[in-house]
N, CA, C and O atoms as a GROMACS GRO file, in nm:
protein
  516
    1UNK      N    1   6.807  13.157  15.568
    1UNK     CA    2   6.929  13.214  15.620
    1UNK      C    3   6.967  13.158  15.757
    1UNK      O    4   7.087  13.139  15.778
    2UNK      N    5   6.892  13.134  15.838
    2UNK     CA    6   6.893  13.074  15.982
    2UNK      C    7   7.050  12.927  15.991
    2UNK      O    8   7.158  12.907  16.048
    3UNK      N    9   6.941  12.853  15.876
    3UNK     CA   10   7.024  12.734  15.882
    3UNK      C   11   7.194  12.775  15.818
    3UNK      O   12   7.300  12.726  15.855
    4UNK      N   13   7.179  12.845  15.748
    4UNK     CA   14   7.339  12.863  15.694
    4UNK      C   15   7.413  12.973  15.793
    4UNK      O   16   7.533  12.990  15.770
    5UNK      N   17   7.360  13.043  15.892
    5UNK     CA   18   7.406  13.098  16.024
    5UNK      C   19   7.440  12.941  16.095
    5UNK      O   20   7.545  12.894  16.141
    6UNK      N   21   7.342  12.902  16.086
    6UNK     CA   22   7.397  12.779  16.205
    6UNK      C   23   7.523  12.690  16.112
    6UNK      O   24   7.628  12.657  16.168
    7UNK      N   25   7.501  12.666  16.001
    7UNK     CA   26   7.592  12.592  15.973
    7UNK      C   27   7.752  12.679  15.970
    7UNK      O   28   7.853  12.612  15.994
    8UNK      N   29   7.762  12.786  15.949
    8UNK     CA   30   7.884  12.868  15.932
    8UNK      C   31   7.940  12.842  16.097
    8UNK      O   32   8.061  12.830  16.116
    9UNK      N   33   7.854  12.835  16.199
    9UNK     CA   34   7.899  12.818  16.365
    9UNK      C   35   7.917  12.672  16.367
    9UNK      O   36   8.002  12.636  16.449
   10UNK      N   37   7.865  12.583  16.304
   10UNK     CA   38   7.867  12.434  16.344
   10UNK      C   39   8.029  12.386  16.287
   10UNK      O   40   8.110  12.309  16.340
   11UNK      N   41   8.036  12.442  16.193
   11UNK     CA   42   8.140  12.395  16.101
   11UNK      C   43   8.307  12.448  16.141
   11UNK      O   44   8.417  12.419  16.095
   12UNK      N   45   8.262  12.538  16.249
   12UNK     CA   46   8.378  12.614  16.299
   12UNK      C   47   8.438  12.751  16.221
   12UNK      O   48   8.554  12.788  16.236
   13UNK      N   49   8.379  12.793  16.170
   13UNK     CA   50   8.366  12.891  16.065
   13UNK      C   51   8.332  13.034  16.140
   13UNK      O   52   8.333  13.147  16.091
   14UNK      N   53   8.306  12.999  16.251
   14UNK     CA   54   8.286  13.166  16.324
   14UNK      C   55   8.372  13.184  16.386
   14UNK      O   56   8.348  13.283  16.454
   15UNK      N   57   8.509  13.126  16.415
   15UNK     CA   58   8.613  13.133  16.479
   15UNK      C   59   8.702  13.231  16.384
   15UNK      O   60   8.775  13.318  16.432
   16UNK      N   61   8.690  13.208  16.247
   16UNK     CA   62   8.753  13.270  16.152
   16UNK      C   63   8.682  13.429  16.148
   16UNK      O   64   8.737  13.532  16.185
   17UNK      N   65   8.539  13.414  16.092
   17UNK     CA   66   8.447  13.513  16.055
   17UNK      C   67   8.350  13.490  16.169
   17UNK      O   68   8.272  13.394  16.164
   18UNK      N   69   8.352  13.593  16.292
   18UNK     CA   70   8.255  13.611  16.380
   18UNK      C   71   8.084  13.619  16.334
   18UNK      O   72   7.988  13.571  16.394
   19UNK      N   73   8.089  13.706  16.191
   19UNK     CA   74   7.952  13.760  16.195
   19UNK      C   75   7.913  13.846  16.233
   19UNK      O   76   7.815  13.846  16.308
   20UNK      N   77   8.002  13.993  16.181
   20UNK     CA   78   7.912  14.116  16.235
   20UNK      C   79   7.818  14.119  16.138
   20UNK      O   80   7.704  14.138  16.181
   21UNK      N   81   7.828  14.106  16.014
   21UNK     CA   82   7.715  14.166  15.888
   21UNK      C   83   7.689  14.018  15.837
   21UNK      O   84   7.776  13.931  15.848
   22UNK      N   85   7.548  13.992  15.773
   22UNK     CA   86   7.484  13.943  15.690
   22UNK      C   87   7.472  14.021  15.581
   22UNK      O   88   7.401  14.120  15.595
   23UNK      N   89   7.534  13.999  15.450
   23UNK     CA   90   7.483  14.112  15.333
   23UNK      C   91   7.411  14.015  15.196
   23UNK      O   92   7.462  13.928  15.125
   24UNK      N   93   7.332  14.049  15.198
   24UNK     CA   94   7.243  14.028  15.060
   24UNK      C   95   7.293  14.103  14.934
   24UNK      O   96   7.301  14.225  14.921
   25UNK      N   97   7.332  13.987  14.824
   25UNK     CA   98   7.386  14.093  14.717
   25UNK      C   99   7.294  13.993  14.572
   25UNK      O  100   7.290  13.872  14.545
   26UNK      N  101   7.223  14.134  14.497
   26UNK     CA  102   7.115  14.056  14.453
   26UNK      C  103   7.160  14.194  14.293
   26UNK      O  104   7.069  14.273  14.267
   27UNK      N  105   7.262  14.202  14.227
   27UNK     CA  106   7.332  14.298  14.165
   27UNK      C  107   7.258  14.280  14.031
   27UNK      O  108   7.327  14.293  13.930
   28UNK      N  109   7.113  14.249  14.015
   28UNK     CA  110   7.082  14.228  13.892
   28UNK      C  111   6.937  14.253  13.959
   28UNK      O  112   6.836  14.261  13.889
   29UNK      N  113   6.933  14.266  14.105
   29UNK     CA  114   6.769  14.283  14.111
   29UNK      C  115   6.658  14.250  14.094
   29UNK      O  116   6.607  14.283  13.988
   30UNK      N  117   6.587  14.181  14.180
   30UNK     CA  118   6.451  14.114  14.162
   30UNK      C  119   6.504  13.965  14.061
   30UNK      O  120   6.452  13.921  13.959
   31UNK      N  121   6.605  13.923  14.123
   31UNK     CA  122   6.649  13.787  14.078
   31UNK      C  123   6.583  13.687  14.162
   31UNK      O  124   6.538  13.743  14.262
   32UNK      N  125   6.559  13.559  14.162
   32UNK     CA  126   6.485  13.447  14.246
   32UNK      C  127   6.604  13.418  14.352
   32UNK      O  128   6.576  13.414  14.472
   33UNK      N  129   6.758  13.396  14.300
   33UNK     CA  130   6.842  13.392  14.375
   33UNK      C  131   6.918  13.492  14.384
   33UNK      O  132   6.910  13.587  14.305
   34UNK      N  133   7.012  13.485  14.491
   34UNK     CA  134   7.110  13.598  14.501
   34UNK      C  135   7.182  13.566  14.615
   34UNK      O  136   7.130  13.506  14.708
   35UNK      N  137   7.348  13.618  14.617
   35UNK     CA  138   7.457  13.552  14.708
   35UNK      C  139   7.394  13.595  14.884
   35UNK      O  140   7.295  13.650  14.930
   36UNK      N  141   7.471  13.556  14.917
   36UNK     CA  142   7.405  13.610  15.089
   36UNK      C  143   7.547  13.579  15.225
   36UNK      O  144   7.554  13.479  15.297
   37UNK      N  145   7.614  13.661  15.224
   37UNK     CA  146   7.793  13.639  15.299
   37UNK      C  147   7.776  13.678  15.454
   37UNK      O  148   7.722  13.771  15.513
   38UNK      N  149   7.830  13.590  15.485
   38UNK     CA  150   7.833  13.615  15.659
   38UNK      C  151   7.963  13.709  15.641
   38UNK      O  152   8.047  13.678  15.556
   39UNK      N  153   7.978  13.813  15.711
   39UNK     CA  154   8.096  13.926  15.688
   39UNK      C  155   8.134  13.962  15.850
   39UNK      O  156   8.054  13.969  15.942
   40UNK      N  157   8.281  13.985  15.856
   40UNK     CA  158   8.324  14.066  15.922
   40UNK      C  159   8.370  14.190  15.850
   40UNK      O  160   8.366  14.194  15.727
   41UNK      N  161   8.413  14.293  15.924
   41UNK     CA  162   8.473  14.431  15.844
   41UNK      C  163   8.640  14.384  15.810
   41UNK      O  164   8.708  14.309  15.880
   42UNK      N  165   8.684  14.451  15.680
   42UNK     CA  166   8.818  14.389  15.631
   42UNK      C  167   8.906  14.491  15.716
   42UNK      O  168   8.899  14.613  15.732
   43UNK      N  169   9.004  14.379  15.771
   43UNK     CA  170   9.119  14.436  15.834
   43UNK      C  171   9.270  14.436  15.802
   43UNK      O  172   9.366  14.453  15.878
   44UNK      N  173   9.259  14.397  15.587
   44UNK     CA  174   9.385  14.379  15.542
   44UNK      C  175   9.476  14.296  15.593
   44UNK      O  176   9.595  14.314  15.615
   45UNK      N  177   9.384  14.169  15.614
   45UNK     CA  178   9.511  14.046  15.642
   45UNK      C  179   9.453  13.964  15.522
   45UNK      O  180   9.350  13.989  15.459
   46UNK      N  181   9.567  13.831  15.496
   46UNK     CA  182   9.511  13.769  15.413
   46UNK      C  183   9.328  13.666  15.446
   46UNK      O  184   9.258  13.639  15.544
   47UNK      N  185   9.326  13.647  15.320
   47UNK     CA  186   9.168  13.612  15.325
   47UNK      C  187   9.194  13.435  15.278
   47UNK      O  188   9.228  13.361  15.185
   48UNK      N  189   9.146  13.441  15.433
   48UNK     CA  190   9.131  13.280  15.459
   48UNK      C  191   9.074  13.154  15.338
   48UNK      O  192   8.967  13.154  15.276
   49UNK      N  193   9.165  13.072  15.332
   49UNK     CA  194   9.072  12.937  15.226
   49UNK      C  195   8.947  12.931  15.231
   49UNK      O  196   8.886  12.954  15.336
   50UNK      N  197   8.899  12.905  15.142
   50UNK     CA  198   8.739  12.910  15.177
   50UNK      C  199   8.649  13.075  15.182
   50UNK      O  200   8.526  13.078  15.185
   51UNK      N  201   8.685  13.128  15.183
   51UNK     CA  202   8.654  13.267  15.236
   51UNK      C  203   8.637  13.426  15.104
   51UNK      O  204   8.746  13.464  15.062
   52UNK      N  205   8.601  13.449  15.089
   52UNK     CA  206   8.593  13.606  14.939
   52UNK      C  207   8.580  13.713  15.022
   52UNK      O  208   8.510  13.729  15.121
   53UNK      N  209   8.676  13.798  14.955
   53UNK     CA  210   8.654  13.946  14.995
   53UNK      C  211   8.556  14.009  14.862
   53UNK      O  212   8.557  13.991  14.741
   54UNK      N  213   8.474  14.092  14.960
   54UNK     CA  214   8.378  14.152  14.857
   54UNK      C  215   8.372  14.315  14.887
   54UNK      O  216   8.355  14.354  15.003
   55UNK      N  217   8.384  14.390  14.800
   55UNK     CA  218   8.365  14.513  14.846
   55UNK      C  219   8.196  14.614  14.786
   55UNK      O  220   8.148  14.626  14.673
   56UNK      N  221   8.168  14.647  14.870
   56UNK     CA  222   8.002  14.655  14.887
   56UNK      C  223   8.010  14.825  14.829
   56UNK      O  224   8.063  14.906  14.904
   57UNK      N  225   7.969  14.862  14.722
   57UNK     CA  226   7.981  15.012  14.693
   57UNK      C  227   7.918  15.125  14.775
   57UNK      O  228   7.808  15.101  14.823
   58UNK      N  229   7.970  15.242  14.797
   58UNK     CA  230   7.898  15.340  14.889
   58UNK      C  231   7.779  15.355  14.850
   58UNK      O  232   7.744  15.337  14.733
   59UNK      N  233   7.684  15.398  14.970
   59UNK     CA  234   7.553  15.426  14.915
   59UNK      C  235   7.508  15.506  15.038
   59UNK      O  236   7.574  15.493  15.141
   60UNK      N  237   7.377  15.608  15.035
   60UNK     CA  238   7.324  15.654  15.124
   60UNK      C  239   7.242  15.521  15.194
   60UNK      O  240   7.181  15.444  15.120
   61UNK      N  241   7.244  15.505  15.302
   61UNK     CA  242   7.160  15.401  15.340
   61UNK      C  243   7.050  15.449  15.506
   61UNK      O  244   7.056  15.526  15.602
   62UNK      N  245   6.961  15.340  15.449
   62UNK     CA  246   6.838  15.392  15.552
   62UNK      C  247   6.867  15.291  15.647
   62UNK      O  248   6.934  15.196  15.604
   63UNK      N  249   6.827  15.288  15.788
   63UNK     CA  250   6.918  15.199  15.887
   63UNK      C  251   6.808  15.208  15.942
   63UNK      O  252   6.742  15.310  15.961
   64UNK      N  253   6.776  15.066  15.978
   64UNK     CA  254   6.655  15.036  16.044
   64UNK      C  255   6.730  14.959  16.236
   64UNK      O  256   6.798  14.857  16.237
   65UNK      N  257   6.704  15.016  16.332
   65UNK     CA  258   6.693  14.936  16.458
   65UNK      C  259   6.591  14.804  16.455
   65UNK      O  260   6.476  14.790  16.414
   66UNK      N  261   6.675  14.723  16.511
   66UNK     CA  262   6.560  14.571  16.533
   66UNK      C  263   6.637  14.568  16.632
   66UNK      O  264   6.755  14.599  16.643
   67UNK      N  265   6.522  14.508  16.742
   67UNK     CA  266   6.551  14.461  16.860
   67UNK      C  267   6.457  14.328  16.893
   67UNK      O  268   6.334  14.336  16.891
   68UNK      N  269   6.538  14.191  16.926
   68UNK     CA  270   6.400  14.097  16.984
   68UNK      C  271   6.482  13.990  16.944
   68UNK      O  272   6.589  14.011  16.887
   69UNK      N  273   6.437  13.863  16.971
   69UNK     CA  274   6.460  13.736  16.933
   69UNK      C  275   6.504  13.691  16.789
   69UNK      O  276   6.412  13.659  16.714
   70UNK      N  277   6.619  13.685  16.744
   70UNK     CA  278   6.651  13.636  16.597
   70UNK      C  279   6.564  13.490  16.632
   70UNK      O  280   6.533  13.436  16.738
   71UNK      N  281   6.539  13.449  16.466
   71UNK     CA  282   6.555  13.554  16.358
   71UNK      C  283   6.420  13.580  16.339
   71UNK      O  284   6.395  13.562  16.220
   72UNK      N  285   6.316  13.617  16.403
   72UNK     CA  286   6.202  13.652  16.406
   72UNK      C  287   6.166  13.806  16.416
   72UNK      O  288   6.074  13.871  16.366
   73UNK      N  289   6.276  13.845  16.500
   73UNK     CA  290   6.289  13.984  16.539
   73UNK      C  291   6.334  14.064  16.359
   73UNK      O  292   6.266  14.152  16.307
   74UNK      N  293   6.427  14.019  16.313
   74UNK     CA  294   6.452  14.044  16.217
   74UNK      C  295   6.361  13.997  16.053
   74UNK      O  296   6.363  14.075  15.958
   75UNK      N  297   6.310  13.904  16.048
   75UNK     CA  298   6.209  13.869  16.001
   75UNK      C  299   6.112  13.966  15.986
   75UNK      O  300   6.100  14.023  15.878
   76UNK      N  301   6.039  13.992  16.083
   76UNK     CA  302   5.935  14.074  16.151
   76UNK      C  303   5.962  14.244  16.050
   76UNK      O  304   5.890  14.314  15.978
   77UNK      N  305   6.120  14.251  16.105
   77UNK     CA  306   6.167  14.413  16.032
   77UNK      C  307   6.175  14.422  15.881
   77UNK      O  308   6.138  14.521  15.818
   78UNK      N  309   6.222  14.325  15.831
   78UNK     CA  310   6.189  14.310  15.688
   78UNK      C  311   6.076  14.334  15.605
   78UNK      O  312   6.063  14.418  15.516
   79UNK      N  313   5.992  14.245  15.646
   79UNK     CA  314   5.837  14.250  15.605
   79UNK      C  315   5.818  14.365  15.625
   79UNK      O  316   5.761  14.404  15.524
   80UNK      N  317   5.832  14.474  15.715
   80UNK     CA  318   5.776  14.609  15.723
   80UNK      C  319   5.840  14.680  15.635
   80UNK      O  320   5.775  14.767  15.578
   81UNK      N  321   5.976  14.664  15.602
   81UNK     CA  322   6.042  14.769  15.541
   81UNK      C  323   5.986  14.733  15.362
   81UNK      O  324   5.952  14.820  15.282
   82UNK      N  325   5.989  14.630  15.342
   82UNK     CA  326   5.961  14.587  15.186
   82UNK      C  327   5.826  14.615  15.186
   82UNK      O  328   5.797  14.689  15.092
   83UNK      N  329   5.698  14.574  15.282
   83UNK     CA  330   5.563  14.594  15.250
   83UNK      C  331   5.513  14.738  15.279
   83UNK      O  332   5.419  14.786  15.216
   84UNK      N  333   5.580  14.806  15.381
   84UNK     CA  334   5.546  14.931  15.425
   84UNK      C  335   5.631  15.034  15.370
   84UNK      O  336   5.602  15.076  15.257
   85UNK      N  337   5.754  15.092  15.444
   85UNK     CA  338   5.824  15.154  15.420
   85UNK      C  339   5.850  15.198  15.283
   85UNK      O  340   5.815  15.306  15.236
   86UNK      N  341   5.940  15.072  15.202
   86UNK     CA  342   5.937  15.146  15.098
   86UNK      C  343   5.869  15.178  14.974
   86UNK      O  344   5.880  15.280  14.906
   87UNK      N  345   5.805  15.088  14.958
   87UNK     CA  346   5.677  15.091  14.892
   87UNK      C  347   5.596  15.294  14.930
   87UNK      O  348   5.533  15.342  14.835
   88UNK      N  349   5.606  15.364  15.035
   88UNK     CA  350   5.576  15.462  15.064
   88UNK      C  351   5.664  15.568  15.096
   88UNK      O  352   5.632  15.645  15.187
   89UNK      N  353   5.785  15.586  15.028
   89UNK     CA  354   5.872  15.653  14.979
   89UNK      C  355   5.857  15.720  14.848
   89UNK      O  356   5.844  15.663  14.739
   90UNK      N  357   5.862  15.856  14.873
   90UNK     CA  358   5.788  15.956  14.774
   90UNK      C  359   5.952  16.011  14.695
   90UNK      O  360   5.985  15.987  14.579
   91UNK      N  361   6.027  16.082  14.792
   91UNK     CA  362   6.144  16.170  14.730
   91UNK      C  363   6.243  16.062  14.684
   91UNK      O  364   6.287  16.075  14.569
   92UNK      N  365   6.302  15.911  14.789
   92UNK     CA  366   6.372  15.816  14.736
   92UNK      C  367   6.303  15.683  14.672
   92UNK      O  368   6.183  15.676  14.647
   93UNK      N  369   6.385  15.589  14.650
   93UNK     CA  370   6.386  15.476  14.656
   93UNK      C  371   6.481  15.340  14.630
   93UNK      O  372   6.538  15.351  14.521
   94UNK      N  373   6.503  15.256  14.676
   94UNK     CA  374   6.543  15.159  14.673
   94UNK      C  375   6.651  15.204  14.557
   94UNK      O  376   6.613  15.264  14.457
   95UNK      N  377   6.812  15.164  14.581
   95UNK     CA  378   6.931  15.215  14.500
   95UNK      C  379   7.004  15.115  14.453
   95UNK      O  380   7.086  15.133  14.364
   96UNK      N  381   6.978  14.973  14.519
   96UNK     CA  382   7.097  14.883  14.440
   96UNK      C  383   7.008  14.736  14.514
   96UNK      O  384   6.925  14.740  14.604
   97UNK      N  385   7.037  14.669  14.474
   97UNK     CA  386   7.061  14.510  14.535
   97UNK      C  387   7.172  14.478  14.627
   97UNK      O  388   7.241  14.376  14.625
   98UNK      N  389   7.180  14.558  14.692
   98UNK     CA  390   7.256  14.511  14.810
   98UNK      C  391   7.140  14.587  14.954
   98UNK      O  392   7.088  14.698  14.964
   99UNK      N  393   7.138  14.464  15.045
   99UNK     CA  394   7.099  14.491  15.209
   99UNK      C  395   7.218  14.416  15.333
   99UNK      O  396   7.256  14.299  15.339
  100UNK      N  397   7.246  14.510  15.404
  100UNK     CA  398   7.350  14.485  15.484
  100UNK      C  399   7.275  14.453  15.644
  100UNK      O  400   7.266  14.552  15.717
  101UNK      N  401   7.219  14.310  15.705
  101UNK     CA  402   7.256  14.332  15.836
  101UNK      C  403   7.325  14.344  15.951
  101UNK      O  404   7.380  14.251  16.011
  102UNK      N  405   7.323  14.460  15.983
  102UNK     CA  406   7.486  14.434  16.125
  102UNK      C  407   7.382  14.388  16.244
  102UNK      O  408   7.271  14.436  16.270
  103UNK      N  409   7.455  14.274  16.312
  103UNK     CA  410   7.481  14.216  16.392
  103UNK      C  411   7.547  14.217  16.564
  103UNK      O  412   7.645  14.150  16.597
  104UNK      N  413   7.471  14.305  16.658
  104UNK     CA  414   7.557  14.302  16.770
  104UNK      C  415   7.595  14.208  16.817
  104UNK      O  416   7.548  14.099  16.783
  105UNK      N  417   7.721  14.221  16.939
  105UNK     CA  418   7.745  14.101  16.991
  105UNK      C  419   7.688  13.972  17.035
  105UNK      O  420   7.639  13.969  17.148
  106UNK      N  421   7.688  13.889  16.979
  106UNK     CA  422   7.549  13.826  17.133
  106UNK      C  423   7.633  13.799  17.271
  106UNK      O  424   7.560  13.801  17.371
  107UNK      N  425   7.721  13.783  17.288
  107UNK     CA  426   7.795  13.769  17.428
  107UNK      C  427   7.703  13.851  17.468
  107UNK      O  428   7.600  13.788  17.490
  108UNK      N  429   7.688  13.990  17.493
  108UNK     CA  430   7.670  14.057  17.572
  108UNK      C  431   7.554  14.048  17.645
  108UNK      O  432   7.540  14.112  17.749
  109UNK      N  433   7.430  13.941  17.580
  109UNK     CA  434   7.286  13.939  17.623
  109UNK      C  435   7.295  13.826  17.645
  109UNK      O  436   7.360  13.752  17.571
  110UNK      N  437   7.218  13.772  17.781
  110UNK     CA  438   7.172  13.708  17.864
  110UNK      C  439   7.147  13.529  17.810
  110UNK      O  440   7.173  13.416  17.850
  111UNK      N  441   7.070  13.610  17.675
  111UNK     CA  442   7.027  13.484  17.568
  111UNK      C  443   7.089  13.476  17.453
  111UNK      O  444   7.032  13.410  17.366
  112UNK      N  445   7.214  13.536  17.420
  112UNK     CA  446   7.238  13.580  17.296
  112UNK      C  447   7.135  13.640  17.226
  112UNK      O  448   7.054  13.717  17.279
  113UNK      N  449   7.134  13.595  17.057
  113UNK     CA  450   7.103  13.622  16.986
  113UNK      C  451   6.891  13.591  16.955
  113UNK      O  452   6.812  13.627  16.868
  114UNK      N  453   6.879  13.490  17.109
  114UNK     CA  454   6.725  13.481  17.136
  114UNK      C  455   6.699  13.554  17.248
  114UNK      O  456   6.598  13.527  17.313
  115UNK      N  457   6.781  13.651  17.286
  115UNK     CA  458   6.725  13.732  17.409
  115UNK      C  459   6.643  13.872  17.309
  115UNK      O  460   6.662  13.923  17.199
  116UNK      N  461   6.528  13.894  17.445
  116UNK     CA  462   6.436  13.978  17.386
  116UNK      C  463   6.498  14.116  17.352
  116UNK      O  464   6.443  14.190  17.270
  117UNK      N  465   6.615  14.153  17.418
  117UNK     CA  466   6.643  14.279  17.418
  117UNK      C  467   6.797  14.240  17.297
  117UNK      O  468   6.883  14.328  17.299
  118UNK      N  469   6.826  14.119  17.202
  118UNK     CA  470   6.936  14.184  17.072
  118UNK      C  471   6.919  14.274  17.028
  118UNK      O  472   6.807  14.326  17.028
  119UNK      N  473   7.019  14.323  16.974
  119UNK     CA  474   7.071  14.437  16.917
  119UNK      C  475   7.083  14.410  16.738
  119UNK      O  476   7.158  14.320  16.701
  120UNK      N  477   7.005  14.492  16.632
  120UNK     CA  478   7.059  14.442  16.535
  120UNK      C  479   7.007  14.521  16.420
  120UNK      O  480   6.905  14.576  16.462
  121UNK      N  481   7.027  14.552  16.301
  121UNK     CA  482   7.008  14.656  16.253
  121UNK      C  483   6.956  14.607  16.083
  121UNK      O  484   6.995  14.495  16.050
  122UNK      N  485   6.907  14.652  16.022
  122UNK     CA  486   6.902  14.647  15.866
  122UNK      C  487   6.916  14.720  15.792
  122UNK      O  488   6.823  14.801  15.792
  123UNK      N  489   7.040  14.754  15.667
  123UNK     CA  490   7.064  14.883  15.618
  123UNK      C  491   7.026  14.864  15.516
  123UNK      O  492   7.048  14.753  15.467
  124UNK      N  493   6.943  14.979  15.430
  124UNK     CA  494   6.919  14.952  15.255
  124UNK      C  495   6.974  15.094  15.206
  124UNK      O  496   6.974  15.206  15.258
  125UNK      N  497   7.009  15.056  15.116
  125UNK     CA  498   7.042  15.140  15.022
  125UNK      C  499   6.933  15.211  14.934
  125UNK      O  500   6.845  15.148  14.876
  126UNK      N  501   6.948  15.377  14.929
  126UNK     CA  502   6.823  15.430  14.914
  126UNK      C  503   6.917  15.531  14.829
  126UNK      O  504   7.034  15.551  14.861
  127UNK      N  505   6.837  15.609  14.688
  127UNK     CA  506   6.864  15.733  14.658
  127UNK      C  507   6.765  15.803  14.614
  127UNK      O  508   6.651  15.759  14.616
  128UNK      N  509   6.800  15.940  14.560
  128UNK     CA  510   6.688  15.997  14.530
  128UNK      C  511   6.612  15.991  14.436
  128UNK      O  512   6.653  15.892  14.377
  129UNK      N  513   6.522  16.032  14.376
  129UNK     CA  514   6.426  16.015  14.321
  129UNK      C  515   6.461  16.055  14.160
  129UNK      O  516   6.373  16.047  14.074
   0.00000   0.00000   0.00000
């Protein structure tokens, strides 16, 4: 994922789509592949050449804080949530093939998106049991 972040910025492609969300859409589950969209939130203008609107279905979702150096920081949160977390979920579990990461600004930190203190989140979709 790293390199296709960098390539979506190299290519001039974040001028269009900043990159608040990374979403994983894997709608068949435990597939080898599955799509993966750099997203902003839709603001009902037209949708740029090159570009898909996708609409992500409601779900209760579990929202994980990550803070630290992409993409290690985030890396790091994954592995816990797939090897730990949910794996040890008694009342839910895991609800769809879709994972949404939002993305804070990086302007705002020192280092961007390699400063120790980013901002950044991982949402899964969870229901009950």
């Amino acid at each position: 994922m790293p390199d296709f972040w960098k390539e979506h910025y190299q290519t001039g492609k974040g001028k269009v789509v900043r990159g608040v969300y990374g979403i994983n859409i894997d709608k068949q589950m435990g597939q080898e592949n599955f799509d993966y969209l750099i997203a902003d939130p839709y603001q009902e203008q037209v949708i740029p050449e090159g570009f898909v609107l996708e609409t992500i279905p409601e779900f209760e979702w579990a929202v994980f804080p990550c803070v630290g150096a992409m993409p290690r920081a985030l890396q790091d949160a994954n592995v816990k949530i797939f090897t730990e977390w949910l794996p040890a979920l008694k009342d839910y579990e895991f609800a769809a093939g879709y994972c949404v990461e939002y993305y804070d600004d990086p302007t705002k930190y020192l280092k961007g998106t390699l400063d120790e203190n980013y901002y950044c989140e991982i949402w899964i979709p969870i229901k009950k049991r």
